[in-house]
XYZ file of C-alpha atoms in Angstrom:
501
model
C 128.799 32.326 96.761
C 127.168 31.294 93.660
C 127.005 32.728 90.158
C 124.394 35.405 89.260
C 122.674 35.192 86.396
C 119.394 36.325 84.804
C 116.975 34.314 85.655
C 114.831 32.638 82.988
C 111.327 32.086 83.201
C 112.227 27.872 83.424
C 114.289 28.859 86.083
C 110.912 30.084 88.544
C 109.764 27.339 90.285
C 107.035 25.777 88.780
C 103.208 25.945 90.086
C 102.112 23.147 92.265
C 102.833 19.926 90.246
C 101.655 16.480 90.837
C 105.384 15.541 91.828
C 106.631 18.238 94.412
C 105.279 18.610 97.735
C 103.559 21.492 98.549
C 105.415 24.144 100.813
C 104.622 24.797 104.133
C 102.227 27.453 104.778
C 103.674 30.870 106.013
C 102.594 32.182 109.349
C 103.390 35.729 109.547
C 103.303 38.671 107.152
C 104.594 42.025 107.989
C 102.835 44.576 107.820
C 103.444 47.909 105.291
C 104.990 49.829 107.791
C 107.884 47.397 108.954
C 108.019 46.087 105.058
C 109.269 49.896 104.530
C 111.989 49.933 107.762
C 113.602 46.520 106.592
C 114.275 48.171 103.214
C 118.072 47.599 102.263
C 120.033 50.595 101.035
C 122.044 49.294 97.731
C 125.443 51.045 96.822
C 126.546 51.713 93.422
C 128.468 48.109 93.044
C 125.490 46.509 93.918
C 123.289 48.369 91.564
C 125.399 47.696 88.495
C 124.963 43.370 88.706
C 122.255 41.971 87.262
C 118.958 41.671 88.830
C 117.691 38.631 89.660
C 113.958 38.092 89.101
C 112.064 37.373 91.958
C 110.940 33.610 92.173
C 106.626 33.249 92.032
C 105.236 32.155 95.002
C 103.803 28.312 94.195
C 100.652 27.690 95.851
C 100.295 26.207 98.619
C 98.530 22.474 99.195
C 94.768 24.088 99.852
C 95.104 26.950 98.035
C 95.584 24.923 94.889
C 92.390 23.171 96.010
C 90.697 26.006 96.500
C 91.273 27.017 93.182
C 89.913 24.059 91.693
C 86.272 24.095 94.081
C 84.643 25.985 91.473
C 85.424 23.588 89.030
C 84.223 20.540 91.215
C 80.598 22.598 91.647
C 80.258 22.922 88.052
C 81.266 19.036 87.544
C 78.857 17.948 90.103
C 76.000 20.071 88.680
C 76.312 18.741 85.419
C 76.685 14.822 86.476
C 73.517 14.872 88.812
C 70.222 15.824 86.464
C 66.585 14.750 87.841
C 66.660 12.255 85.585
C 69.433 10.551 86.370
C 69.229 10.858 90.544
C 65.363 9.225 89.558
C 66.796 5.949 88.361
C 70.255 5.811 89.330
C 72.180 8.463 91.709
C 73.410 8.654 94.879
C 71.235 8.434 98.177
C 69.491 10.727 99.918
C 68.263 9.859 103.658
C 66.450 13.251 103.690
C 64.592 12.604 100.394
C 60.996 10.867 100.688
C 59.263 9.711 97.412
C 55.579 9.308 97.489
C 55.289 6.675 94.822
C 54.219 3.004 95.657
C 57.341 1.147 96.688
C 56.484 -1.135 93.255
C 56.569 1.565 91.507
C 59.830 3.953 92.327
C 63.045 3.355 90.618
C 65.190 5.034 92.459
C 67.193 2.097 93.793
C 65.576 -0.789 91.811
C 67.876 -2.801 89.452
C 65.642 -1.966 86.444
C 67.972 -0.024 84.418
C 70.390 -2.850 84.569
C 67.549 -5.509 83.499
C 67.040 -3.951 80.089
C 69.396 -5.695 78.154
C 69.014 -8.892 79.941
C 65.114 -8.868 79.372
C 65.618 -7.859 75.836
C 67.892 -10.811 75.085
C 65.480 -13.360 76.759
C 62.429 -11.976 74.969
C 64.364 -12.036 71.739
C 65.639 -15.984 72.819
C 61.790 -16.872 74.117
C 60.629 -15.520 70.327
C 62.832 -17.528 68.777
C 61.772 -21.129 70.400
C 58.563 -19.939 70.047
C 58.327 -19.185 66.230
C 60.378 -22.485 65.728
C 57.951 -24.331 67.405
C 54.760 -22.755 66.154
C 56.079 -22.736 62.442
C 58.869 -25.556 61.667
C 58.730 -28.106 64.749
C 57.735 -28.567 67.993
C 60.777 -27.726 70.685
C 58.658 -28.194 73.451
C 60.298 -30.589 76.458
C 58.382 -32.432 79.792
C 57.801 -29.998 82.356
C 59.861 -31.787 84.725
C 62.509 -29.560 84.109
C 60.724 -26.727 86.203
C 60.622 -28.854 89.154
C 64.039 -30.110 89.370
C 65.925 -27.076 88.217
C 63.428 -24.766 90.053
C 64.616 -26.570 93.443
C 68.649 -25.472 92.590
C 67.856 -22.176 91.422
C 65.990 -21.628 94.710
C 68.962 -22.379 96.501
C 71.306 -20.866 94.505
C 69.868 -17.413 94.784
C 68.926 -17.749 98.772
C 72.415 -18.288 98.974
C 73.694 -15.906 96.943
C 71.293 -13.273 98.682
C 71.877 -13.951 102.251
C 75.840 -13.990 101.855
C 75.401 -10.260 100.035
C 73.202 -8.719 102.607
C 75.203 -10.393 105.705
C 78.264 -7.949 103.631
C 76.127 -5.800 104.028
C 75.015 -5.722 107.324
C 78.552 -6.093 107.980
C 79.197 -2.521 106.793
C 76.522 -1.274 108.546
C 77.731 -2.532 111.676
C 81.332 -1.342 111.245
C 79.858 1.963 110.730
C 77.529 2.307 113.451
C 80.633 1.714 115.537
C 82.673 3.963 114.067
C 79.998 6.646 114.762
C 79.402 5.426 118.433
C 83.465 5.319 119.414
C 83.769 9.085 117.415
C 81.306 10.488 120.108
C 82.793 8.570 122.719
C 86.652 9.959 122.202
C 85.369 13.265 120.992
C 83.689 13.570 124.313
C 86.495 12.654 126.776
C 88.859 15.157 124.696
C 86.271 17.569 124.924
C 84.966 17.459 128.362
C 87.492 14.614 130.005
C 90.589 16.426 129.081
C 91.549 19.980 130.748
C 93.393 22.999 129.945
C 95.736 24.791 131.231
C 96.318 27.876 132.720
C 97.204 31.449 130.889
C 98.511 31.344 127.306
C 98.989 27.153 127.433
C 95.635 26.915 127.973
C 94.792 28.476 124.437
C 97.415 25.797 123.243
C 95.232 23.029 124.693
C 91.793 24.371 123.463
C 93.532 24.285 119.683
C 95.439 21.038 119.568
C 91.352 19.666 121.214
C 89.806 21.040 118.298
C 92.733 19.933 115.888
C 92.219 16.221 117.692
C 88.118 16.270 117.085
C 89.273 17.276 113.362
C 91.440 14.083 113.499
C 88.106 12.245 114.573
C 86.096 13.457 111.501
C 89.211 12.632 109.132
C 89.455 9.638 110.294
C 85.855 9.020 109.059
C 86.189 10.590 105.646
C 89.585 9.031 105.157
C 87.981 5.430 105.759
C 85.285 6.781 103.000
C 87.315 7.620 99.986
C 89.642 4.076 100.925
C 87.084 2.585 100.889
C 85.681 4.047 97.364
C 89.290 2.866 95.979
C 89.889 6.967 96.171
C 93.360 7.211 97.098
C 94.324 11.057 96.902
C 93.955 13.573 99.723
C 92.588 16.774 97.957
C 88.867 15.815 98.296
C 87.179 18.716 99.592
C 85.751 17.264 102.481
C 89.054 15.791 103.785
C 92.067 18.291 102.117
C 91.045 20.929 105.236
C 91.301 18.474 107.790
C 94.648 16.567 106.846
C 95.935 18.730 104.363
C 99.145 19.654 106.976
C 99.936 16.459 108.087
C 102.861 14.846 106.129
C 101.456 11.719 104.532
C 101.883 9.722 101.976
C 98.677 10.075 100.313
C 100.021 14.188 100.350
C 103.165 13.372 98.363
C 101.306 11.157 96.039
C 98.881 13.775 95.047
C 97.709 13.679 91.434
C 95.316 16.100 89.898
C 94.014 13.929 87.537
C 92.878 11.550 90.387
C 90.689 14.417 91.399
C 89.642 15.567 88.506
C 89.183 12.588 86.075
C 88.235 12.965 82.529
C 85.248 13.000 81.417
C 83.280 9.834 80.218
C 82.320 9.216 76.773
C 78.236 9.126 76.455
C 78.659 5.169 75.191
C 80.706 4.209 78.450
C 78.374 6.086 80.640
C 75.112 4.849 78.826
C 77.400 0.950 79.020
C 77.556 1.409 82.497
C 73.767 2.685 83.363
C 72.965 -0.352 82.061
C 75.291 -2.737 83.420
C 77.320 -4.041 80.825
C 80.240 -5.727 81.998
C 82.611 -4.834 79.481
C 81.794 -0.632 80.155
C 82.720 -0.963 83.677
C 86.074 0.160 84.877
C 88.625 -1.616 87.390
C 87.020 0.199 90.565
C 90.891 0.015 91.819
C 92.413 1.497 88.505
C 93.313 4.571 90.701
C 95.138 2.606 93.383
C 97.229 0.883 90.994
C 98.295 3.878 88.468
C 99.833 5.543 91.185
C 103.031 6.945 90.666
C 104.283 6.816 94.349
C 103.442 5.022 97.271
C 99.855 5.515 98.835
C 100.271 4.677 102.058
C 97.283 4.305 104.855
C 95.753 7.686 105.489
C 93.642 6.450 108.209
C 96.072 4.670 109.669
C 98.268 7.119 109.645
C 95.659 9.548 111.384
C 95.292 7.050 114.041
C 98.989 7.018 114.457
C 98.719 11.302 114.923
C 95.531 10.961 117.202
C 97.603 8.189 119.520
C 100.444 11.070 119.964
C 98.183 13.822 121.038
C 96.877 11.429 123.827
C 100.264 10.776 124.738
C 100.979 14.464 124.899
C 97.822 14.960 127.049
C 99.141 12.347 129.482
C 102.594 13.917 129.507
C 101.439 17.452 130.321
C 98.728 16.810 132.656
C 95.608 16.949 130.872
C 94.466 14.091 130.934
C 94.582 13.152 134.387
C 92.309 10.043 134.733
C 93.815 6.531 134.466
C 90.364 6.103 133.235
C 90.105 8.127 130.910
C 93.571 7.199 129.658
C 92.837 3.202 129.352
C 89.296 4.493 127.903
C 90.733 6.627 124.857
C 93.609 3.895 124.467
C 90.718 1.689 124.080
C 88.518 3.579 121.462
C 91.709 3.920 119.324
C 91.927 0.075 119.910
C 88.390 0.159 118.240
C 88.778 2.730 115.589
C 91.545 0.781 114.580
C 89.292 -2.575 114.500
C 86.183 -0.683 112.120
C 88.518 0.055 109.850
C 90.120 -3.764 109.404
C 86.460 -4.789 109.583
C 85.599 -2.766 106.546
C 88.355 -3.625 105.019
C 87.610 -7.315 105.154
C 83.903 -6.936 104.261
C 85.385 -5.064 100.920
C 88.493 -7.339 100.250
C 86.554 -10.371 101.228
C 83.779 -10.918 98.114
C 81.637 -14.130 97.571
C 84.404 -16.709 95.799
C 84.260 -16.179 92.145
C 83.639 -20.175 92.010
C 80.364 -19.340 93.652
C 79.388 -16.331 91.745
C 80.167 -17.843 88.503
C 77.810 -20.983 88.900
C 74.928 -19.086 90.537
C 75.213 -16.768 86.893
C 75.086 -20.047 85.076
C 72.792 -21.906 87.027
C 69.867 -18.487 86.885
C 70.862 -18.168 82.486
C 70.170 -22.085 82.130
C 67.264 -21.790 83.870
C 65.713 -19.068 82.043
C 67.129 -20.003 78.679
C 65.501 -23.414 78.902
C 62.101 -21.834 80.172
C 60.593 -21.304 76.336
C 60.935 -24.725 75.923
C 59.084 -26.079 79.045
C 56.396 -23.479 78.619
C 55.531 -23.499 74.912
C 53.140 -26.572 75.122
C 50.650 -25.399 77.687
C 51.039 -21.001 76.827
C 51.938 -21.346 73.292
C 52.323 -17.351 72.465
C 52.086 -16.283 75.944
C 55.522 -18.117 76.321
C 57.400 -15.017 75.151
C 55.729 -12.688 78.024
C 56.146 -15.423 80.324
C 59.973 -16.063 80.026
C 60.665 -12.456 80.129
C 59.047 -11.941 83.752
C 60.183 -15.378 85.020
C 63.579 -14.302 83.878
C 63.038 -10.442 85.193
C 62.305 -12.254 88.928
C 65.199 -14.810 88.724
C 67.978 -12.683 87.196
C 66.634 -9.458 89.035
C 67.705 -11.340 92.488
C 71.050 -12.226 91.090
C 71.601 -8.697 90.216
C 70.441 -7.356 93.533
C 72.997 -9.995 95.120
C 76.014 -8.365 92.867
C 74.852 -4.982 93.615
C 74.960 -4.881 97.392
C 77.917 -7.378 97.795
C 80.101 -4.396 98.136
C 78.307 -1.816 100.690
C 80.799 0.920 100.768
C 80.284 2.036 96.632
C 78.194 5.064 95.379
C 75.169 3.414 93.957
C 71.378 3.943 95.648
C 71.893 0.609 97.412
C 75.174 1.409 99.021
C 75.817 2.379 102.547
C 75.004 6.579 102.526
C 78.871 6.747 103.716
C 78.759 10.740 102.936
C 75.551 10.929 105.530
C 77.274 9.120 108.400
C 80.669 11.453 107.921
C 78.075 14.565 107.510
C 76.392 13.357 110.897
C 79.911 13.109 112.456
C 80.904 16.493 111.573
C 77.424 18.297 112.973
C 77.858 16.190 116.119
C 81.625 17.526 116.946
C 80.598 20.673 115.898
C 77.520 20.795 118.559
C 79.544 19.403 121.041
C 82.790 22.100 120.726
C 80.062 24.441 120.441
C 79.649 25.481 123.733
C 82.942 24.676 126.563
C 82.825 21.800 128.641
C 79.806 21.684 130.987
C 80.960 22.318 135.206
C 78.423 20.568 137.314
C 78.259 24.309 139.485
C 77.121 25.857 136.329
C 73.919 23.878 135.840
C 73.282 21.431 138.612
C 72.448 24.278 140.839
C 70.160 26.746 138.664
C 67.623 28.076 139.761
C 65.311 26.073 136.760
C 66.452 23.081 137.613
C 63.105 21.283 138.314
C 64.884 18.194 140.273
C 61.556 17.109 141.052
C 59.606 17.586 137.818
C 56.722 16.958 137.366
C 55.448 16.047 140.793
C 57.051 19.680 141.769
C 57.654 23.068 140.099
C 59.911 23.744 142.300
C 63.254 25.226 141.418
C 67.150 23.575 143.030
C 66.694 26.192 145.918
C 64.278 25.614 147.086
C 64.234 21.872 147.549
C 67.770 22.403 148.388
C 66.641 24.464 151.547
C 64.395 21.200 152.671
C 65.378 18.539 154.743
C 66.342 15.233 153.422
C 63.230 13.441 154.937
C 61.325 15.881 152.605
C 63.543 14.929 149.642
C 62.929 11.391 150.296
C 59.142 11.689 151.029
C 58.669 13.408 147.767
C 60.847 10.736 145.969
C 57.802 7.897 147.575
C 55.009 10.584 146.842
C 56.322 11.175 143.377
C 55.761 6.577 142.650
C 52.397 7.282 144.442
C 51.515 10.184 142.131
C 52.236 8.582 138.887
C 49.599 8.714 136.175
C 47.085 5.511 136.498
C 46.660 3.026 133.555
C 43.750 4.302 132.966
C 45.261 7.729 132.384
C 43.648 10.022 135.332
C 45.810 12.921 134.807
C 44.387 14.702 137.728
C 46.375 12.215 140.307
C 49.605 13.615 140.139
C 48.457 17.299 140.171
C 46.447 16.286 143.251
C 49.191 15.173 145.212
C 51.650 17.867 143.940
C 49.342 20.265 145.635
C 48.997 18.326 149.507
C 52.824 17.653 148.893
C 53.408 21.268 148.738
C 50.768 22.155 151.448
C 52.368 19.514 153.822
C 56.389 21.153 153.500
C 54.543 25.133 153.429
C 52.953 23.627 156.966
C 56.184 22.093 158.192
C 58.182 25.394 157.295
C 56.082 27.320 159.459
C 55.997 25.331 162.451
């Protein structure tokens, strides 16, 4: 027995913190009536010691993030003006702008060229002034040939490396979509239930393993976006219960970062270097370990095919080796991506090609100043807007799996993830007697209107001569649509005439 004190309000446990893990969620609440029965009847002893203040609730995991939605709505209104989405914001598939492609700027590396361009034409008036006042700076053109030649190279290189990254990601993620449908499908419609009250069991642990599926999918998102929390809104209801380590390490100001100052956001809009943050700053404040949320998914998904094997449900050695097998893949998009973003073009590399494209431009003026004089200034500043625009464009899409216009629309593919498990655990698993044998089941469309019954009353020679009628039938090249109707009609004469007979 312990002492009994009055509680102090530092004695309550605290609301949910950033270090203690959030309590499991109750399952069961009585009701008024039995809260009354259970009542305790206190004697006089007990009355007389002092009461002990009843400890507050803390909030669970997802009510504390459902506390703090609001708050995200209001952030996200504020950080995504018209303005802002028209040069730089994220990207929208379902969006179509009716400007000339040469003309749009959502997605063009403009913004990011203003500083650059202002710092050439600034260099390209200086040689030129020099040379038109105090003396001539002007060199042989050879210059342009020779160093044209390397620059060439230097940027096809640096180009084709970026957009093979990604294409990379782009790959990874069309097969991350493509093995999703496949293992949501043989869960869905491969695995069974059970009889009686085990057979709700099943039909709930299925829809808690296509949940899995779609975590999976966000999870890979936010690692990949160097976003290593779990109370996102779009993955906290999905693996919010599982005990993870990206659960215990939860920190709210992960979530909820402060907000930028308007020189660091205006630094970075315009791609200055030295107002860009470590993109990995998150990963390596953290407190506690961080563990590998999809990976650790993966590792829950494998157990509930195990379990499906154990109890039955999943009878098919074919459908076992098949789902072993699309974890198999799962697991190998997500070490793909991983090497696409861990894997950049060797700084060695990406520091000459910067060199090579500034020498070039910054020795432009004086090539150019003896045959355009004036016009050099103009000149440099859209040789250098061509050169050091497709060094930019190289940096921008090196890594696909960011936020910018350019990047992979990761938020799209996870949205078309989640409406595809939702349309297939829509309606239950198809039986082949439910629709195979309807009554509009037009097996012989279009050569024949006729419904499953009634071909199913036929003979098999019928079958089979309709199946060679229905080549014979089909539409001529020259588009005669009157062939097939033709023949649809003596096909259906000839079987009325056999019937009778």
């Amino acid at each position: 027995m312990g002492d009994h004190s009055p509680a102090s309000p530092s004695d309550a446990p605290a609301p949910f913190s950033d270090s203690a893990a959030p309590p499991p969620v109750p399952t069961e609440t009585k009701s008024h009536a039995d809260h009354h029965q259970d009542v305790p009847v206190h004697t006089k002893e007990e009355e007389q010691l002092p009461r002990i203040k009843a400890p507050t609730p803390r909030p669970t995991f997802m009510e504390h993030l459902a506390d703090s939605r609001e708050t995200q709505f209001h952030l996200h209104r504020q950080d995504s003006s018209e303005l802002d989405r028209y040069f730089h914001g994220p990207r929208d598939m379902d969006k179509h702008s009716k400007w000339p492609i040469f003309m749009r700027m959502h997605g063009s590396v403009t913004p990011k060229m203003i500083l650059p361009m202002l710092l050439v034409a600034l260099w390209a008036t200086l040689i030129t002034c020099i040379s038109h006042f105090l003396h001539d700076l002007g060199v042989n053109d050879i210059l342009l040939t020779v160093l044209g030649f390397v620059v060439g190279l230097a940027l096809s290189f640096r180009s084709s490396t970026a957009y093979e990254r990604w294409a990379d990601g782009r790959k990874y993620w069309s097969q991350l979509i493509q093995t999703s449908r496949n293992l949501a499908r043989t869960i869905w419609v491969n695995t069974g239930e059970r009889e009686g009250e085990l057979g709700k069991v099943d039909l709930l642990r299925k829809l808690s393993a296509m949940n899995l599926i779609l975590a999976f999918g966000v999870a890979l998102k936010h690692k990949l976006r160097f976003e290593p929390d779990i109370a996102y809104e779009d993955l906290a209801g999905l693996v919010g219960y599982l005990d993870t380590f990206a659960r215990d390490a939860h920190d709210h100001s992960v979530v909820h970062p402060k907000p930028k100052s308007t020189l660091k956001s205006t630094g970075e809009y315009l791609g200055v270097s030295f107002a860009e943050s470590n993109p990995r700053k998150l990963i390596k404040r953290s407190k506690k370990p961080l563990g590998h949320l999809p990976l650790e998914i993966l590792n829950h998904l494998s157990a509930y095919i195990d379990s499906c094997v154990d109890n039955g449900t999943l009878k098919s050695g074919l459908h076992q080796s098949q789902a072993i097998t699309m974890m198999s893949t799962l697991n190998e998009v997500l070490t793909g991506t991983e090497r696409v973003l861990d894997t950049p073009l060797p700084s060695a590399y990406s520091i000459a090609i910067a060199q090579i494209s500034w020498i070039y431009v910054l020795v432009l003026p004086f090539q150019l100043y003896q045959f355009l004089h004036w016009i050099t200034i103009p000149a440099s500043v859209v040789a250098a807007y061509i050169i050091i625009g497709l060094a930019t464009i190289g940096s921008e899409i090196e890594n696909p799996f960011g936020q910018d216009v350019n990047d992979l629309p990761l938020d799209t593919y996870c949205r078309q993830i989640a409406l595809e498990l939702d349309i297939m655990t829509a309606t239950p698993p198809p039986k082949v007697d439910d629709f195979m044998e309807r009554e509009d089941n037009l097996v012989m469309f279009p050569l024949s209107q006729s419904g499953y019954s009634e071909w199913h009353d036929r003979s098999v020679e019928d079958i089979r001569a309709a199946l060679k009628a229905k080549v014979v039938a089909s539409p001529t090249p020259s588009g005669n649509p009157t062939a097939m109707s033709d023949t649809s009609t003596i096909l259906g004469n000839e079987s009325m005439s056999k019937q009778s007979v």
